[in-house]
Coordinates of C-alpha atoms and ligand atoms in Angstrom, one line a residue:
M1 CA 6.4 29.9 9.0
K2 CA 10.3 29.4 9.6
I3 CA 10.9 25.6 8.8
T4 CA 14.4 24.1 9.4
V5 CA 15.2 20.8 7.7
I6 CA 17.8 19.0 9.9
I7 CA 20.0 16.5 8.0
P8 CA 22.5 14.5 10.2
T9 CA 25.5 13.1 8.4
Y10 CA 28.4 10.7 9.1
N11 CA 30.4 9.7 6.0
E12 CA 27.8 10.7 3.4
A13 CA 30.2 12.3 1.0
Q14 CA 28.6 10.2 -2.0
T15 CA 25.2 11.4 -1.6
I16 CA 25.2 14.9 0.3
E17 CA 25.9 17.3 -2.5
R18 CA 23.1 16.0 -4.7
L19 CA 20.8 15.8 -1.7
L20 CA 21.4 19.3 -0.6
R21 CA 20.7 20.5 -4.1
D22 CA 17.5 18.5 -4.5
V23 CA 16.2 19.4 -1.0
R24 CA 16.8 23.0 -1.7
G25 CA 15.2 22.7 -5.2
E26 CA 11.9 21.8 -3.4
F27 CA 11.6 25.1 -1.4
S28 CA 10.6 27.1 -4.4
G29 CA 7.5 25.0 -4.7
I30 CA 6.3 25.6 -1.1
P31 CA 6.5 29.5 -1.3
N32 CA 4.4 30.3 1.7
H33 CA 7.1 29.2 4.2
E34 CA 10.7 30.2 4.9
F35 CA 13.2 27.3 4.9
K36 CA 16.7 26.6 6.2
I37 CA 18.7 23.5 5.9
L38 CA 20.8 22.6 9.0
V39 CA 23.4 19.8 8.4
V40 CA 24.7 18.4 11.6
D41 CA 28.0 16.7 10.7
A42 CA 29.8 14.3 13.0
N43 CA 33.1 15.5 11.8
S44 CA 33.1 12.8 9.0
P45 CA 36.5 11.6 8.0
D46 CA 35.4 11.2 4.4
G47 CA 35.2 14.9 3.5
T48 CA 31.4 15.4 3.9
G49 CA 32.0 18.6 5.8
D50 CA 34.0 20.1 3.0
I51 CA 31.4 19.3 0.5
I52 CA 28.7 20.9 2.7
K53 CA 31.0 24.0 3.1
E54 CA 31.2 24.2 -0.7
A55 CA 27.4 23.9 -1.1
K56 CA 27.0 26.6 1.6
K57 CA 28.7 29.2 -0.7
K58 CA 26.3 28.6 -3.3
Y59 CA 23.0 28.1 -1.3
P60 CA 22.7 30.8 1.6
E61 CA 19.9 28.8 3.3
I62 CA 22.5 26.0 4.3
E63 CA 23.7 26.2 7.9
L64 CA 26.4 23.7 9.1
L65 CA 26.9 22.5 12.6
T66 CA 30.1 20.4 13.2
E67 CA 30.3 18.1 16.0
K68 CA 33.8 17.3 17.5
R69 CA 33.2 13.6 16.9
R70 CA 30.5 11.1 16.2
R71 CA 28.2 10.8 19.2
G72 CA 25.1 9.1 18.0
L73 CA 22.1 10.0 15.9
G74 CA 20.0 11.2 18.8
S75 CA 22.7 13.5 20.1
A76 CA 23.2 15.0 16.7
Y77 CA 19.4 15.7 16.3
I78 CA 19.3 17.1 19.9
A79 CA 22.1 19.6 19.2
G80 CA 20.4 20.4 15.8
M81 CA 17.1 21.0 17.2
N82 CA 18.3 23.3 19.9
Y83 CA 20.4 25.3 17.4
A84 CA 17.4 25.6 15.1
R85 CA 15.2 26.9 17.8
S86 CA 17.7 29.2 19.4
N87 CA 19.7 30.5 16.4
L88 CA 17.4 30.0 13.4
G89 CA 14.1 30.8 14.9
A90 CA 12.7 27.5 13.8
E91 CA 8.8 27.3 14.2
A92 CA 8.8 23.7 12.7
I93 CA 11.5 21.2 12.4
I94 CA 11.9 18.5 9.7
E95 CA 14.0 15.4 10.4
F96 CA 15.6 14.2 7.0
D97 CA 18.3 11.5 6.6
G98 CA 21.6 12.4 4.8
D99 CA 21.8 9.3 2.8
Y100 CA 19.2 9.9 0.2
Q101 CA 16.8 7.2 1.6
H102 CA 14.1 10.0 1.8
D103 CA 12.7 11.6 -1.3
P104 CA 13.1 15.3 -1.0
K105 CA 9.7 15.7 -2.9
D106 CA 8.0 14.2 0.4
I107 CA 9.0 17.5 2.2
K108 CA 6.0 19.2 0.5
K109 CA 3.6 16.4 1.6
L110 CA 4.6 17.0 5.4
V111 CA 4.2 20.8 5.0
V112 CA 0.8 20.5 3.4
E113 CA -0.4 18.7 6.6
L114 CA 1.2 21.4 8.8
D115 CA -0.8 24.0 6.9
R116 CA -3.9 21.8 7.5
G117 CA -3.3 22.3 11.2
H118 CA -1.3 19.1 12.1
D119 CA 1.4 19.6 14.8
Y120 CA 3.2 16.3 14.0
V121 CA 3.5 14.8 10.6
I122 CA 5.2 11.4 10.1
G123 CA 6.6 10.2 6.7
S124 CA 5.2 6.6 7.1
R125 CA 6.3 3.3 5.4
Y126 CA 3.5 1.3 7.0
V127 CA 0.3 3.1 6.0
R128 CA -1.4 2.5 2.7
G129 CA 0.9 3.7 -0.1
G130 CA 4.0 3.6 1.9
S131 CA 6.8 1.1 1.4
I132 CA 10.2 -0.1 2.4
P133 CA 12.9 -1.0 -0.3
E134 CA 12.3 -4.2 -2.3
E135 CA 16.1 -4.8 -2.1
W136 CA 16.2 -5.1 1.7
S137 CA 17.0 -8.6 3.1
A138 CA 14.3 -10.5 4.7
R139 CA 15.9 -9.8 8.1
Q140 CA 16.0 -6.0 7.6
K141 CA 12.3 -6.1 6.4
I142 CA 11.2 -8.3 9.4
L143 CA 13.1 -6.1 11.9
S144 CA 11.8 -2.8 10.6
K145 CA 8.2 -3.9 10.1
Y146 CA 7.8 -6.0 13.3
G147 CA 9.9 -3.6 15.3
S148 CA 7.3 -0.8 14.6
W149 CA 4.4 -3.2 15.3
F150 CA 6.0 -4.2 18.6
I151 CA 6.5 -0.6 19.6
K152 CA 2.8 0.0 18.6
K153 CA 1.4 -2.8 20.6
T154 CA 3.6 -2.5 23.7
L155 CA 3.1 1.1 24.1
S156 CA -0.6 1.4 22.7
L157 CA 0.3 3.9 20.0
P158 CA -2.1 4.9 17.3
T159 CA 0.8 5.3 14.8
F160 CA 2.0 2.6 12.4
D161 CA 5.6 3.7 11.5
N162 CA 7.2 4.3 14.9
T163 CA 10.8 4.5 13.8
S164 CA 10.6 6.7 10.7
G165 CA 13.4 9.1 10.2
L166 CA 11.3 11.5 8.2
K167 CA 9.0 13.9 10.2
L168 CA 7.8 17.4 10.8
S169 CA 7.2 18.7 14.3
R170 CA 5.7 21.9 15.4
V171 CA 7.9 23.9 17.9
A172 CA 5.3 26.0 19.8
G173 CA 3.5 24.0 22.4
F174 CA 5.5 20.8 21.5
Y175 CA 9.3 20.9 21.0
D176 CA 9.5 23.9 23.2
R177 CA 8.1 21.6 26.0
L178 CA 10.1 18.4 25.2
P179 CA 13.2 17.1 26.9
L180 CA 15.6 18.2 24.2
D181 CA 18.6 17.5 26.5
E182 CA 21.2 14.9 26.1
D183 CA 20.7 14.0 29.9
K184 CA 16.9 13.6 29.6
I185 CA 16.5 11.9 26.3
L186 CA 16.3 8.0 26.7
S187 CA 18.8 7.3 23.9
R188 CA 21.7 9.1 22.2
Y189 CA 21.3 6.8 19.2
H190 CA 18.6 6.1 16.7
A191 CA 16.0 5.0 19.4
Y192 CA 15.7 8.7 20.5
K193 CA 12.9 8.7 17.9
I194 CA 10.8 6.4 19.9
H195 CA 11.1 8.7 23.0
L196 CA 10.2 11.8 21.2
L197 CA 7.3 10.1 19.4
C198 CA 5.8 9.3 22.6
E199 CA 6.4 12.7 24.1
M200 CA 4.7 14.3 21.1
L201 CA 1.8 12.0 21.4
R202 CA 1.6 12.5 25.2
L203 CA 1.4 16.4 24.7
G204 CA -1.5 15.8 22.4
A205 CA 0.1 16.8 19.1
K206 CA -2.4 16.5 16.2
T207 CA -0.7 13.8 14.3
K208 CA -0.8 12.6 10.8
E209 CA 1.0 9.7 9.0
V210 CA 1.6 10.5 5.2
P211 CA 2.7 7.5 3.1
I212 CA 6.4 7.5 1.8
K213 CA 8.4 5.3 -0.2
F214 CA 11.6 4.6 1.8
L215 CA 14.4 4.4 -0.9
E216 CA 17.5 2.0 -0.8
R217 CA 20.7 3.9 0.2
R218 CA 22.4 5.4 -2.8
G219 CA 25.8 5.2 -1.5
G220 CA 27.8 5.1 1.8
S221 CA 26.9 2.6 4.4
S222 CA 24.4 2.1 7.1
K223 CA 25.3 3.4 10.7
S224 CA 22.5 1.4 12.2
T225 CA 23.8 -1.6 14.3
A226 CA 22.7 -4.3 16.6
R227 CA 23.2 -1.8 19.4
D228 CA 20.2 0.2 18.0
I229 CA 17.9 -2.8 18.5
L230 CA 18.9 -3.0 22.1
E231 CA 18.7 0.7 22.6
S232 CA 15.1 0.5 21.2
L233 CA 14.0 -2.3 23.5
K234 CA 15.6 -0.3 26.5
V235 CA 13.4 2.8 25.4
V236 CA 10.4 0.8 25.0
A237 CA 10.9 -0.9 28.4
I238 CA 11.4 2.5 30.2
L239 CA 8.5 4.1 28.6
K240 CA 6.2 1.1 29.5
L241 CA 7.4 1.2 33.0
R242 CA 6.7 4.9 33.3
E243 CA 3.3 4.2 31.9
I244 CA 2.5 1.6 34.6
F245 CA 4.1 3.3 37.6
G246 CA 3.7 6.9 36.6
R247 CA 6.4 9.3 35.7
Ligands
GTP1 N1 25.8 13.5 12.8 C1 25.5 12.2 13.0 N2 24.8 11.6 12.0 C2 24.7 10.3 11.9 C3 25.1 9.5 13.1 N3 24.6 8.2 12.9 C4 23.9 8.3 11.6 N4 24.0 9.5 11.2 C5 23.4 10.0 9.9 O1 21.9 9.8 10.1 C6 21.2 9.3 8.8 C7 20.5 8.1 9.2 O2 21.5 7.1 9.5 P1 21.5 5.7 8.8 O3 22.6 4.8 9.3 O4 21.3 5.8 7.4 O5 20.2 4.9 9.6 P2 19.0 4.2 8.9 O6 18.6 5.0 7.6 O7 18.2 4.0 10.0 O8 19.7 2.8 8.6 P3 19.9 2.2 7.1 O9 18.5 2.0 6.5 O10 20.6 1.1 7.3 O11 20.7 3.3 6.2 C8 22.4 9.3 7.8 O12 22.4 10.5 7.1 C9 23.7 9.1 8.7 O13 24.7 9.6 8.0 C10 25.8 10.1 14.1 O14 26.1 9.4 15.1 N5 26.1 11.6 14.0
MG2 MG1 19.8 5.2 6.1

């Protein structure tokens, strides 16, 4: 199957070179699939784009999509997903952070579940064996853990990690039926993930959560802000209202 790993970046010059090398290094251990890496860079002022262009010369499976400016994580992923489907023939899409908080070795775990017939595989921090960084502050831990719990309870979801940034989605029957459009997605920021998760479940995607250890950032700085918490509440509220009053 053709699988595209989408990696969004904004000022990740400290990690991106090593990350691209290590992600690519995993592909040889998954020989039954054909991989591409699509980096969606928000025209990072720290030179991330130049590092990607250099890596692209060495590794032919790397593609680069440069946005004019930073527009939000959801917008970057929507652009990447549409490019992967139209230009790279992607049959499955993996979402993967560019700051090395995800372990490239976990890509294989996701693909194994795709091979077993799952349509939607979530790298989960909140199932047995999964974890968040020890180094996180109490505030970060509470926000992440109870955020996922709140989303689960409010929207009656079967899943435990409802904001994970690492996942694999099947295109046929799912991403080709989703509102991958900037005007239809409920958030242009991190909270787009909650919307797409609910849409995948609504479409009946055979879903599996596999445990992952979410790593501490290796460099650079977080792009997640208080706005993302408000956006998440907004998305959950809209989805709940749709559930009550119909779409
Ligand atoms: N293209 C693009 N990439 C983005 C944008 N916002 C964040 N990213 C990238 O998306 C990935 C995830 O963003 P993070 O800020 O690490 O979000 P997070 O992992 O939820 O938050 P932390 O745990 O605090 O790091 C990183 O590789 C970022 O560089 C954006 O607006 N555009
Ligand atoms: Mg991060």
